[in-house]
Coordinates of C-alpha atoms in Angstrom, one line a residue:
M1 CA 0.3 -61.4 -0.1
E2 CA -2.0 -62.7 -2.7
V3 CA -1.4 -66.3 -3.8
K4 CA -1.9 -66.7 -7.5
V5 CA -2.8 -70.4 -7.7
G6 CA -5.4 -71.8 -10.0
V7 CA -6.3 -74.9 -12.0
R8 CA -6.3 -75.0 -15.8
V9 CA -6.4 -78.0 -18.1
G10 CA -6.0 -80.4 -15.2
G11 CA -2.9 -78.7 -13.8
R12 CA -1.8 -76.1 -11.3
E13 CA -1.1 -72.5 -12.2
T14 CA 1.8 -70.4 -11.0
V15 CA 3.0 -66.9 -11.7
L16 CA 6.8 -66.0 -12.0
K17 CA 8.2 -62.5 -12.0
I18 CA 10.8 -62.6 -14.8
L19 CA 13.9 -60.4 -14.6
G20 CA 15.9 -59.3 -17.7
M21 CA 13.3 -59.2 -20.5
H22 CA 13.7 -56.3 -22.9
C23 CA 11.7 -57.1 -26.0
A24 CA 8.9 -59.4 -27.3
T25 CA 11.5 -62.0 -28.4
C26 CA 12.8 -62.2 -24.8
S27 CA 9.3 -63.1 -23.6
L28 CA 9.1 -65.7 -26.4
T29 CA 12.4 -67.2 -25.3
V30 CA 11.3 -67.4 -21.7
Q31 CA 8.0 -69.1 -22.8
R32 CA 9.9 -71.7 -24.8
A33 CA 12.3 -72.4 -22.0
L34 CA 9.4 -73.0 -19.6
L35 CA 7.6 -75.2 -22.1
S36 CA 10.7 -77.3 -22.3
V37 CA 10.4 -78.3 -18.6
R38 CA 9.0 -81.8 -18.2
G39 CA 5.6 -81.5 -16.6
V40 CA 4.7 -78.0 -17.9
R41 CA 1.5 -78.2 -19.9
W42 CA 1.1 -74.5 -20.8
A43 CA 3.2 -71.3 -20.4
E44 CA 2.9 -67.7 -21.4
A45 CA 5.3 -64.8 -20.8
S46 CA 4.2 -61.2 -20.8
L47 CA 6.7 -58.4 -21.5
A48 CA 4.2 -55.8 -20.3
S49 CA 4.0 -57.2 -16.8
N50 CA 7.4 -59.0 -16.8
E51 CA 5.5 -62.1 -15.6
A52 CA 5.2 -65.7 -16.8
K53 CA 2.2 -67.8 -16.1
V54 CA 2.7 -71.6 -16.1
V55 CA 0.3 -74.5 -15.8
A56 CA 2.0 -77.7 -14.8
C57 CA 1.2 -81.0 -13.1
P58 CA 1.3 -80.8 -9.3
E59 CA 4.2 -83.2 -9.1
L60 CA 6.5 -80.8 -11.0
D61 CA 9.9 -80.0 -9.3
Y62 CA 9.3 -76.2 -8.9
G63 CA 13.0 -75.5 -8.9
E64 CA 13.2 -76.7 -12.6
L65 CA 11.3 -73.6 -13.6
L66 CA 14.0 -71.4 -12.2
K67 CA 16.7 -73.5 -13.8
A68 CA 15.0 -73.3 -17.2
V69 CA 14.7 -69.5 -17.1
R70 CA 18.2 -69.0 -16.0
R71 CA 19.5 -71.4 -18.6
V72 CA 18.4 -69.0 -21.4
G73 CA 20.0 -66.0 -19.7
Y74 CA 17.1 -64.6 -17.6
D75 CA 16.2 -64.8 -13.9
V76 CA 13.2 -65.1 -11.6
Y77 CA 12.5 -62.8 -8.7
R78 CA 12.6 -64.7 -5.5
E79 CA 13.0 -64.1 -1.8
A80 CA 14.8 -66.1 0.9
V81 CA 14.3 -67.0 4.5
Y82 CA 16.3 -68.8 7.2
I83 CA 14.2 -71.1 9.5
S84 CA 15.7 -72.5 12.7
V85 CA 14.5 -76.0 13.5
P86 CA 15.7 -76.6 17.1
G87 CA 16.0 -80.3 18.1
A88 CA 16.5 -81.5 14.5
R89 CA 19.2 -84.1 14.3
P90 CA 21.6 -84.4 11.3
E91 CA 19.7 -87.4 10.0
D92 CA 16.5 -85.3 10.0
A93 CA 17.9 -82.9 7.4
A94 CA 16.4 -84.7 4.4
A95 CA 13.0 -84.9 6.1
V96 CA 13.0 -81.2 6.9
E97 CA 13.9 -80.3 3.3
R98 CA 11.1 -82.6 1.9
A99 CA 8.6 -80.9 4.2
A100 CA 9.7 -77.5 3.1
R101 CA 9.4 -78.2 -0.6
L102 CA 6.0 -76.7 -1.1
W103 CA 4.5 -75.5 -4.4
G104 CA 6.4 -72.2 -4.9
V105 CA 9.6 -73.2 -3.2
F106 CA 12.6 -73.1 -5.5
K107 CA 15.2 -74.4 -3.1
A108 CA 15.3 -75.8 0.4
S109 CA 18.7 -76.6 1.9
S110 CA 19.2 -77.7 5.5
N111 CA 22.5 -77.3 7.5
P112 CA 22.7 -80.4 9.7
A113 CA 25.3 -78.7 11.9
T114 CA 23.3 -75.7 12.8
A115 CA 19.7 -77.1 12.3
V116 CA 18.9 -74.1 10.1
L117 CA 17.0 -74.4 6.9
Y118 CA 17.6 -72.0 4.0
V119 CA 14.6 -71.6 1.6
E120 CA 14.3 -69.7 -1.6
Y121 CA 10.7 -69.2 -2.6
N122 CA 8.3 -67.4 -5.0
P123 CA 6.6 -64.7 -2.9
L124 CA 3.6 -64.8 -5.3
E125 CA 2.9 -68.4 -4.2
V126 CA 4.1 -69.0 -0.6
G127 CA 5.4 -67.2 2.4
P128 CA 7.7 -68.0 5.3
G129 CA 4.7 -68.8 7.4
D130 CA 3.5 -71.5 5.0
V131 CA 6.9 -73.2 5.0
A132 CA 7.2 -73.0 8.7
E133 CA 3.7 -74.5 9.1
A134 CA 4.6 -77.4 6.7
I135 CA 7.7 -78.2 8.8
R136 CA 5.7 -78.1 12.0
R137 CA 3.1 -80.5 10.5
A138 CA 6.0 -82.8 9.7
G139 CA 6.7 -83.1 13.5
F140 CA 9.5 -80.6 14.0
R141 CA 9.6 -77.5 16.2
I142 CA 10.1 -74.1 14.7
G143 CA 12.5 -71.5 16.1
E144 CA 13.5 -68.2 14.7
V145 CA 12.3 -67.2 11.2
S146 CA 14.4 -64.5 9.6
R147 CA 14.4 -63.2 6.1
S148 CA 17.7 -63.3 4.3
E149 CA 19.4 -60.1 3.3
V150 CA 21.9 -62.0 1.1
D151 CA 19.6 -61.8 -2.0
A152 CA 19.2 -58.1 -1.6
D153 CA 23.0 -57.7 -1.4
V154 CA 23.4 -59.9 -4.4
D155 CA 20.9 -58.0 -6.4
R156 CA 22.6 -54.7 -5.6
K157 CA 26.0 -56.1 -6.5
A158 CA 24.6 -57.4 -9.7
A159 CA 23.1 -54.1 -10.6
E160 CA 26.3 -52.3 -9.7
R161 CA 28.3 -54.7 -11.8
E162 CA 26.0 -54.2 -14.7
A163 CA 26.3 -50.4 -14.4
R164 CA 30.1 -50.6 -14.1
D165 CA 30.4 -52.9 -17.1
L166 CA 28.2 -50.6 -19.2
A167 CA 30.2 -47.5 -18.1
A168 CA 33.5 -49.2 -18.9
R169 CA 32.3 -50.0 -22.4
L170 CA 30.9 -46.5 -22.9
V171 CA 34.3 -44.8 -21.9
P172 CA 36.1 -45.6 -25.2
A173 CA 32.9 -45.7 -27.3
V174 CA 31.9 -42.0 -26.7
P175 CA 35.2 -40.3 -27.7
I176 CA 35.8 -42.7 -30.6
K177 CA 32.3 -42.2 -31.9
A178 CA 32.7 -38.4 -31.7
L179 CA 36.1 -38.7 -33.6
L180 CA 34.6 -40.9 -36.3
M181 CA 31.6 -38.6 -36.7
A182 CA 34.0 -35.6 -37.0
S183 CA 35.9 -37.4 -39.7
M184 CA 32.8 -37.1 -41.9
V185 CA 33.3 -33.3 -41.9
F186 CA 37.1 -33.2 -41.5
P187 CA 38.5 -36.2 -43.3
A188 CA 41.8 -36.0 -41.5
V189 CA 41.7 -39.5 -40.0
P190 CA 43.2 -42.1 -42.3
P191 CA 40.9 -45.1 -43.1
L192 CA 43.2 -47.6 -41.4
V193 CA 43.2 -45.5 -38.2
Q194 CA 39.4 -45.4 -38.4
L195 CA 39.4 -49.2 -38.7
L196 CA 41.6 -49.5 -35.6
L197 CA 39.4 -47.2 -33.6
A198 CA 36.1 -48.8 -34.8
S199 CA 37.5 -52.2 -33.9
V200 CA 37.8 -51.1 -30.2
V201 CA 34.1 -50.1 -30.2
Q202 CA 32.9 -53.1 -32.2
L203 CA 34.8 -55.8 -30.3
Y204 CA 35.0 -54.3 -26.8
S205 CA 32.1 -51.9 -26.3
G206 CA 29.8 -54.1 -28.5
W207 CA 30.9 -57.4 -27.1
R208 CA 27.8 -57.8 -24.9
F209 CA 25.6 -57.6 -28.1
L210 CA 27.8 -60.1 -29.9
S211 CA 27.6 -62.6 -27.0
G212 CA 23.9 -62.0 -26.5
A213 CA 23.2 -62.6 -30.1
Y214 CA 25.3 -65.9 -29.9
R215 CA 23.2 -67.1 -26.9
A216 CA 20.0 -66.3 -28.8
F217 CA 21.2 -68.2 -31.9
R218 CA 22.1 -71.1 -29.7
N219 CA 18.6 -71.1 -28.3
K220 CA 17.2 -70.9 -31.9
T221 CA 15.7 -67.4 -31.4
A222 CA 16.5 -63.8 -31.9
N223 CA 16.4 -60.7 -29.7
M224 CA 17.5 -57.1 -29.5
D225 CA 21.1 -58.1 -29.2
T226 CA 20.7 -60.0 -32.5
L227 CA 19.4 -56.9 -34.2
V228 CA 22.2 -54.7 -32.9
A229 CA 24.9 -57.3 -33.6
L230 CA 23.7 -57.9 -37.2
G231 CA 23.4 -54.2 -38.0
T232 CA 26.7 -53.1 -36.6
T233 CA 28.8 -56.1 -37.6
S234 CA 27.6 -55.9 -41.3
T235 CA 28.4 -52.2 -41.3
F236 CA 31.8 -52.7 -39.7
L237 CA 32.8 -55.6 -42.0
Y238 CA 31.8 -53.6 -45.1
S239 CA 33.7 -50.5 -43.9
A240 CA 36.7 -52.6 -43.1
Y241 CA 36.7 -54.0 -46.6
A242 CA 36.3 -50.4 -48.0
A243 CA 39.1 -49.1 -45.8
L244 CA 41.5 -51.7 -47.3
T245 CA 40.4 -51.2 -50.9
G246 CA 40.0 -47.4 -50.9
G247 CA 36.2 -47.2 -50.7
R248 CA 33.9 -45.1 -48.6
T249 CA 33.7 -46.2 -44.9
F250 CA 30.8 -46.0 -42.5
F251 CA 32.5 -46.8 -39.2
E252 CA 30.8 -43.9 -37.5
A253 CA 27.4 -45.5 -38.1
S254 CA 28.2 -48.8 -36.3
A255 CA 30.0 -46.9 -33.5
A256 CA 27.0 -44.5 -33.0
V257 CA 24.5 -47.4 -32.8
I258 CA 26.6 -49.2 -30.2
T259 CA 27.1 -46.1 -28.2
F260 CA 23.5 -45.0 -28.1
V261 CA 22.2 -48.5 -27.1
L262 CA 24.8 -48.8 -24.4
A263 CA 23.9 -45.3 -23.1
G264 CA 20.2 -46.3 -22.9
R265 CA 21.0 -49.5 -21.1
Y266 CA 23.3 -47.7 -18.7
V267 CA 20.5 -45.3 -17.8
E268 CA 18.2 -48.3 -17.3
A269 CA 20.7 -50.0 -15.0
R270 CA 21.2 -46.9 -12.9
M271 CA 17.4 -46.5 -12.5
K272 CA 17.1 -50.1 -11.4
L273 CA 19.8 -49.6 -8.9
K274 CA 18.1 -46.6 -7.4
T275 CA 14.7 -48.4 -7.4
G276 CA 16.3 -51.3 -5.6
D277 CA 17.8 -49.0 -2.9
A278 CA 14.4 -47.4 -2.3
V279 CA 12.8 -50.8 -1.9
R280 CA 15.5 -51.9 0.5
R281 CA 15.1 -48.8 2.6
L282 CA 11.4 -49.5 2.9
A283 CA 12.1 -53.1 3.9
Q284 CA 14.4 -51.8 6.6
M285 CA 11.5 -49.9 8.2
T286 CA 9.7 -53.1 9.0
P287 CA 10.0 -53.8 12.8
P288 CA 11.6 -57.2 13.6
K289 CA 8.8 -58.1 16.0
A290 CA 5.0 -57.7 15.8
R291 CA 2.2 -58.2 18.3
V292 CA -0.4 -60.5 16.8
K293 CA -3.8 -61.1 18.3
T294 CA -4.3 -64.6 19.6
G295 CA -7.1 -66.3 21.6
G296 CA -6.2 -64.7 24.9
G297 CA -4.7 -61.4 23.8
F298 CA -1.7 -60.3 21.9
A299 CA 1.6 -62.3 21.5
E300 CA 4.9 -61.1 20.1
V301 CA 6.1 -63.0 17.1
D302 CA 8.7 -62.4 14.3
S303 CA 7.4 -60.1 11.6
A304 CA 8.1 -62.6 8.9
R305 CA 5.6 -65.0 10.5
V306 CA 2.6 -62.6 10.3
E307 CA 0.0 -64.1 8.0
P308 CA -2.8 -62.4 6.0
G309 CA -5.9 -62.0 8.0
Q310 CA -4.2 -61.7 11.4
L311 CA -4.8 -58.6 13.6
V312 CA -1.6 -56.7 14.4
E313 CA -1.3 -54.2 17.2
M314 CA 0.6 -51.1 16.2
R315 CA 2.1 -49.3 19.2
E316 CA 3.2 -45.7 19.5
L317 CA 6.8 -46.8 18.9
F318 CA 5.9 -47.8 15.3
Y319 CA 4.1 -44.6 14.4
P320 CA 7.0 -43.0 12.5
A321 CA 7.2 -46.1 10.2
L322 CA 3.4 -46.4 9.7
Y323 CA 1.9 -44.8 6.6
L324 CA -1.9 -45.2 6.5
K325 CA -4.5 -43.0 4.9
P326 CA -7.4 -42.3 7.3
E327 CA -9.9 -43.9 4.9
L328 CA -7.7 -47.1 4.7
A329 CA -7.6 -47.4 8.5
G330 CA -11.4 -46.8 8.6
L331 CA -10.8 -43.8 10.9
A332 CA -10.6 -46.3 13.8
M333 CA -7.5 -45.0 15.5
A334 CA -6.6 -44.4 19.1
L335 CA -3.8 -42.4 20.5
S336 CA -2.4 -45.3 22.6
S337 CA -2.7 -48.2 20.1
I338 CA -4.5 -49.2 16.9
T339 CA -5.5 -52.5 15.4
V340 CA -5.5 -53.1 11.6
T341 CA -5.7 -56.2 9.4
A342 CA -2.6 -57.6 7.7
N343 CA -4.6 -58.0 4.4
A344 CA -4.0 -55.4 1.7
L345 CA -7.2 -53.5 0.7
R346 CA -8.1 -53.9 -3.0
L347 CA -9.0 -50.5 -4.4
R348 CA -10.0 -49.5 -7.9
K349 CA -7.4 -47.4 -9.7
A350 CA -8.7 -43.9 -10.3

């Protein structure tokens, strides 16, 4: 893991992976939200990389960055870990949490009854080993360190909920749009019936754009939802007036825009869901234990506690889950066991 930490204009730099940005205005909204956090001196959000760079004073409450991004309707990628602290008494909970609040930790919550600490962190800044070492330096013993699968489940449920919501809004939009388009050639649908059908598409299928535009307006900005909402609402209102006064209607135009944009976002949501499943399957291939080289040989530790630079012994049992090109392993392989570094090699892209 590469830690992206630097110093700029007297502050400390951090990189956040932003979720939910779709356009340049989204990145501008995220940037403004981060700049509103007390202690942030500079911030920049990139739509191309879906990342935000922040320079802030070292005393900044790191969790405030997450709150600011979520307040404007976006999210930050983070991972979670459970750390057992055997021997910690209930009155030690506050001290354990303070020790765990490193730069890069969004949340640290200790359960006094079970002596287990739950930590949400930015993987671009810190890892479970860093947090465990900080707690150890504070005078506490470290037990089991296990990554949480709760966040992965939550991400999948969120993606599934997004796909279901888009599908539910597409169900009435597609046939109604087709009927309204057909009415251009076969004007057999009365204008008032068109108004009723278009209202379903505008107010139900297009509600997510209306609500998104309202949130953008409340944050004094504009985004893609604003564009869709303004275009379709103005067309719908004009056509509603025309339907009541005997003029020409354009309900099919607003319905078509809403349907096409919903269809595009549905495809995007399905692709994200499949990508998340692939990432989770890869994560499940990681063995729970690893043999790490110590001073007197190899010792078995939790995989989550393997640090960059350590030597890890890969036994024959792990060969099916090990994918290394010969040139990456340096051709130094043996049939019984191999030793590789935990650092990722930096290669130039061809």
